[in-house]
PDB file of C-alpha atoms in Angstrom:
ATOM      1  CA  MET A 778     -53.764-101.218  17.967  1.00 90.00           C
ATOM      2  CA  LYS A 779     -50.969 -98.671  17.996  1.00 94.00           C
ATOM      3  CA  THR A 780     -47.235 -98.492  18.663  1.00 97.00           C
ATOM      4  CA  SER A 781     -45.297 -95.708  20.350  1.00 98.00           C
ATOM      5  CA  TYR A 782     -42.486 -95.009  22.775  1.00 98.00           C
ATOM      6  CA  TYR A 783     -42.470 -94.505  26.537  1.00 97.00           C
ATOM      7  CA  ALA A 784     -41.687 -90.790  26.580  1.00 96.00           C
ATOM      8  CA  LYS A 785     -44.345 -89.877  24.036  1.00 97.00           C
ATOM      9  CA  PHE A 786     -46.995 -91.948  25.788  1.00 97.00           C
ATOM     10  CA  SER A 787     -46.102 -90.464  29.171  1.00 96.00           C
ATOM     11  CA  ARG A 788     -46.661 -86.936  27.797  1.00 95.00           C
ATOM     12  CA  LEU A 789     -50.197 -87.666  26.588  1.00 96.00           C
ATOM     13  CA  PRO A 790     -53.010 -85.951  28.494  1.00 95.00           C
ATOM     14  CA  LYS A 791     -54.573 -88.282  31.059  1.00 92.00           C
ATOM     15  CA  GLU A 792     -57.872 -88.498  29.164  1.00 93.00           C
ATOM     16  CA  GLU A 793     -56.056 -89.591  26.004  1.00 92.00           C
ATOM     17  CA  LYS A 794     -53.905 -92.107  27.900  1.00 92.00           C
ATOM     18  CA  SER A 795     -57.033 -93.684  29.327  1.00 89.00           C
ATOM     19  CA  ARG A 796     -58.019 -94.768  25.810  1.00 89.00           C
ATOM     20  CA  PHE A 797     -55.061 -97.169  25.730  1.00 92.00           C
ATOM     21  CA  MET A 798     -53.792-100.311  27.437  1.00 91.00           C
ATOM     22  CA  PRO A 799     -49.981-100.005  27.332  1.00 94.00           C
ATOM     23  CA  ILE A 800     -48.209-103.259  26.473  1.00 93.00           C
ATOM     24  CA  LEU A 801     -44.500-102.949  27.334  1.00 96.00           C
ATOM     25  CA  ILE A 802     -42.368-104.920  24.860  1.00 97.00           C
ATOM     26  CA  SER A 803     -38.786-103.867  25.643  1.00 97.00           C
ATOM     27  CA  THR A 804     -36.041-106.011  27.153  1.00 95.00           C
ATOM     28  CA  SER A 805     -35.733-103.606  30.081  1.00 94.00           C
ATOM     29  CA  LEU A 806     -38.307-101.257  31.511  1.00 93.00           C
ATOM     30  CA  PRO A 807     -37.810 -97.618  32.509  1.00 94.00           C
ATOM     31  CA  LYS A 808     -38.348 -97.212  36.245  1.00 95.00           C
ATOM     32  CA  TRP A 809     -39.614 -93.659  35.772  1.00 95.00           C
ATOM     33  CA  PHE A 810     -42.350 -94.991  33.514  1.00 94.00           C
ATOM     34  CA  LEU A 811     -43.299 -97.842  35.821  1.00 93.00           C
ATOM     35  CA  ASN A 812     -43.505 -95.438  38.760  1.00 93.00           C
ATOM     36  CA  SER A 813     -45.561 -92.846  36.904  1.00 91.00           C
ATOM     37  CA  GLU A 814     -48.187 -94.945  35.100  1.00 91.00           C
ATOM     38  CA  GLU A 815     -51.290 -96.322  36.743  1.00 87.00           C
ATOM     39  CA  TYR A 816     -51.667 -99.411  34.572  1.00 87.00           C
ATOM     40  CA  TYR A 817     -49.697-101.365  31.981  1.00 91.00           C
ATOM     41  CA  ILE A 818     -48.890-104.937  31.017  1.00 89.00           C
ATOM     42  CA  GLU A 819     -45.351-106.242  30.628  1.00 91.00           C
ATOM     43  CA  TYR A 820     -45.138-108.581  27.628  1.00 91.00           C
ATOM     44  CA  LYS A 821     -41.462-109.395  27.209  1.00 92.00           C
ATOM     45  CA  THR A 822     -42.234-112.325  24.907  1.00 95.00           C
ATOM     46  CA  LEU A 823     -42.338-109.717  22.125  1.00 97.00           C
ATOM     47  CA  ALA A 824     -39.053-108.100  23.169  1.00 98.00           C
ATOM     48  CA  PRO A 825     -35.879-108.813  21.211  1.00 98.00           C
ATOM     49  CA  SER A 826     -33.110-110.724  22.944  1.00 97.00           C
ATOM     50  CA  ARG A 827     -30.878-108.689  25.249  1.00 96.00           C
ATOM     51  CA  ASN A 828     -27.887-110.011  23.348  1.00 97.00           C
ATOM     52  CA  ASN A 829     -29.184-108.703  20.010  1.00 97.00           C
ATOM     53  CA  VAL A 830     -30.025-105.308  21.504  1.00 97.00           C
ATOM     54  CA  PHE A 831     -26.529-105.079  23.003  1.00 97.00           C
ATOM     55  CA  ASN A 832     -24.925-106.140  19.717  1.00 98.00           C
ATOM     56  CA  LEU A 833     -26.949-103.615  17.714  1.00 98.00           C
ATOM     57  CA  LYS A 834     -26.235-100.723  20.071  1.00 96.00           C
ATOM     58  CA  ASN A 835     -22.513-101.521  19.987  1.00 97.00           C
ATOM     59  CA  ASP A 836     -22.410-101.953  16.194  1.00 97.00           C
ATOM     60  CA  TYR A 837     -21.538-105.652  16.412  1.00 98.00           C
ATOM     61  CA  ILE A 838     -24.506-106.463  14.157  1.00 98.00           C
ATOM     62  CA  SER A 839     -26.284-104.452  11.483  1.00 98.00           C
ATOM     63  CA  GLN A 840     -29.909-103.356  11.517  1.00 98.00           C
ATOM     64  CA  GLU A 841     -30.515-105.975   8.822  1.00 98.00           C
ATOM     65  CA  ASP A 842     -29.046-108.749  10.992  1.00 98.00           C
ATOM     66  CA  PHE A 843     -31.066-107.527  13.974  1.00 98.00           C
ATOM     67  CA  THR A 844     -34.233-107.495  11.859  1.00 98.00           C
ATOM     68  CA  GLU A 845     -33.579-111.016  10.596  1.00 98.00           C
ATOM     69  CA  ALA A 846     -32.978-112.318  14.133  1.00 98.00           C
ATOM     70  CA  TYR A 847     -36.084-110.605  15.492  1.00 98.00           C
ATOM     71  CA  LEU A 848     -38.247-111.886  12.624  1.00 98.00           C
ATOM     72  CA  ASP A 849     -36.908-115.394  13.296  1.00 98.00           C
ATOM     73  CA  LYS A 850     -38.015-115.003  16.904  1.00 98.00           C
ATOM     74  CA  LEU A 851     -41.475-113.802  15.864  1.00 97.00           C
ATOM     75  CA  LYS A 852     -41.871-116.681  13.410  1.00 97.00           C
ATOM     76  CA  GLY A 853     -41.158-119.088  16.272  1.00 97.00           C
ATOM     77  CA  LEU A 854     -43.951-117.664  18.421  1.00 97.00           C
ATOM     78  CA  ASP A 855     -47.635-118.526  18.332  1.00 96.00           C
ATOM     79  CA  ILE A 856     -48.659-114.990  17.380  1.00 94.00           C
ATOM     80  CA  GLU A 857     -52.366-115.796  17.112  1.00 92.00           C
ATOM     81  CA  GLN A 858     -52.306-117.026  20.722  1.00 91.00           C
ATOM     82  CA  ILE A 859     -50.300-113.983  21.827  1.00 89.00           C
ATOM     83  CA  LEU A 860     -52.852-111.646  20.240  1.00 86.00           C
ATOM     84  CA  GLU A 861     -55.663-113.558  21.949  1.00 84.00           C
ATOM     85  CA  ASP A 862     -53.812-113.360  25.270  1.00 83.00           C
ATOM     86  CA  ILE A 863     -53.296-109.620  24.890  1.00 82.00           C
ATOM     87  CA  TYR A 864     -56.962-109.015  24.191  1.00 77.00           C
ATOM     88  CA  ASP A 865     -57.917-111.256  27.116  1.00 78.00           C
ATOM     89  CA  LEU A 866     -55.541-109.323  29.415  1.00 68.00           C
ATOM     90  CA  GLU A 867     -56.787-105.964  28.229  1.00 57.00           C
ATOM     91  CA  GLY A 868     -60.127-106.159  29.996  1.00 62.00           C
ATOM     92  CA  ILE A 869     -60.744-102.413  29.915  1.00 58.00           C
ATOM     93  CA  THR A 870     -63.796-101.210  28.051  1.00 52.00           C
ATOM     94  CA  ASP A 871     -63.125 -98.842  25.152  1.00 57.00           C
ATOM     95  CA  SER A 872     -59.366 -99.069  25.493  1.00 67.00           C
ATOM     96  CA  GLU A 873     -56.951 -99.784  22.690  1.00 87.00           C
ATOM     97  CA  VAL A 874     -53.743-101.795  22.854  1.00 91.00           C
ATOM     98  CA  ILE A 875     -50.560 -99.770  22.394  1.00 94.00           C
ATOM     99  CA  PHE A 876     -47.163-101.495  22.178  1.00 96.00           C
ATOM    100  CA  LEU A 877     -44.442 -99.396  23.838  1.00 98.00           C
ATOM    101  CA  CYS A 878     -40.663 -99.398  23.912  1.00 97.00           C
ATOM    102  CA  TYR A 879     -37.856 -96.810  23.991  1.00 97.00           C
ATOM    103  CA  GLU A 880     -37.015 -95.586  20.501  1.00 96.00           C
ATOM    104  CA  LYS A 881     -38.588 -92.481  18.980  1.00 96.00           C
ATOM    105  CA  SER A 882     -40.984 -92.876  16.061  1.00 96.00           C
ATOM    106  CA  ASP A 883     -38.349 -92.111  13.405  1.00 95.00           C
ATOM    107  CA  ASP A 884     -35.641 -94.315  14.928  1.00 97.00           C
ATOM    108  CA  PHE A 885     -34.911 -97.943  14.083  1.00 97.00           C
ATOM    109  CA  CYS A 886     -36.842-100.099  16.548  1.00 97.00           C
ATOM    110  CA  HIS A 887     -38.149-103.631  16.924  1.00 98.00           C
ATOM    111  CA  ARG A 888     -41.696-102.346  17.436  1.00 98.00           C
ATOM    112  CA  HIS A 889     -41.708-101.161  13.804  1.00 98.00           C
ATOM    113  CA  ILE A 890     -40.627-104.648  12.734  1.00 98.00           C
ATOM    114  CA  LEU A 891     -43.346-106.152  14.936  1.00 98.00           C
ATOM    115  CA  ARG A 892     -45.992-103.779  13.537  1.00 97.00           C
ATOM    116  CA  GLU A 893     -45.067-104.584   9.936  1.00 97.00           C
ATOM    117  CA  TYR A 894     -44.935-108.325  10.646  1.00 97.00           C
ATOM    118  CA  LEU A 895     -48.354-108.340  12.318  1.00 96.00           C
ATOM    119  CA  ASN A 896     -49.933-106.160   9.636  1.00 96.00           C
ATOM    120  CA  GLU A 897     -48.578-108.339   6.826  1.00 96.00           C
ATOM    121  CA  ASN A 898     -49.298-111.732   8.397  1.00 95.00           C
ATOM    122  CA  PHE A 899     -52.117-111.452  10.921  1.00 92.00           C
ATOM    123  CA  ASN A 900     -54.746-109.135   9.454  1.00 87.00           C
ATOM    124  CA  THR A 901     -54.000-106.289  11.861  1.00 89.00           C
ATOM    125  CA  ASN A 902     -53.949-102.580  11.109  1.00 92.00           C
ATOM    126  CA  ILE A 903     -51.430-101.316  13.655  1.00 93.00           C
ATOM    127  CA  THR A 904     -50.204 -97.751  13.245  1.00 95.00           C
ATOM    128  CA  GLU A 905     -47.645 -95.580  15.043  1.00 97.00           C
ATOM    129  CA  LEU A 906     -49.331 -93.115  17.406  1.00 96.00           C
ATOM    130  CA  GLY A 907     -49.391 -89.677  15.797  1.00 88.00           C
ATOM    131  CA  VAL A 908     -47.489 -90.775  12.687  1.00 81.00           C
ATOM    132  CA  ASP A 909     -49.545 -93.104  10.481  1.00 59.00           C
TER     133      ASP A 909
END
């Protein structure tokens, strides 16, 4: 499993893209991405709340408060079932799941929180595409 952002994934060569099954985990989805990609799965269950994203972007809450709220959401989900569902949905031989959202690799983003949470609690080894 990997994580990355829409723009980086969209710039990958077609043969490299074909190795992955993109799982879109943002609250909103970029139309340009949806129109340009052949396949993907929307999985908004793993997206943060729109309210928390709005509050973070407008400096109404801190990154720490956002992280706490997002971790609370994750702790309330049946993550083992979600992981099973994702692998069942994948259905493409030799492909690898990649969680995508908007923020660049070095920017604060919920996908980094998700990656760390899954790696620490669910025996996964998720890395950021091209970084880890």
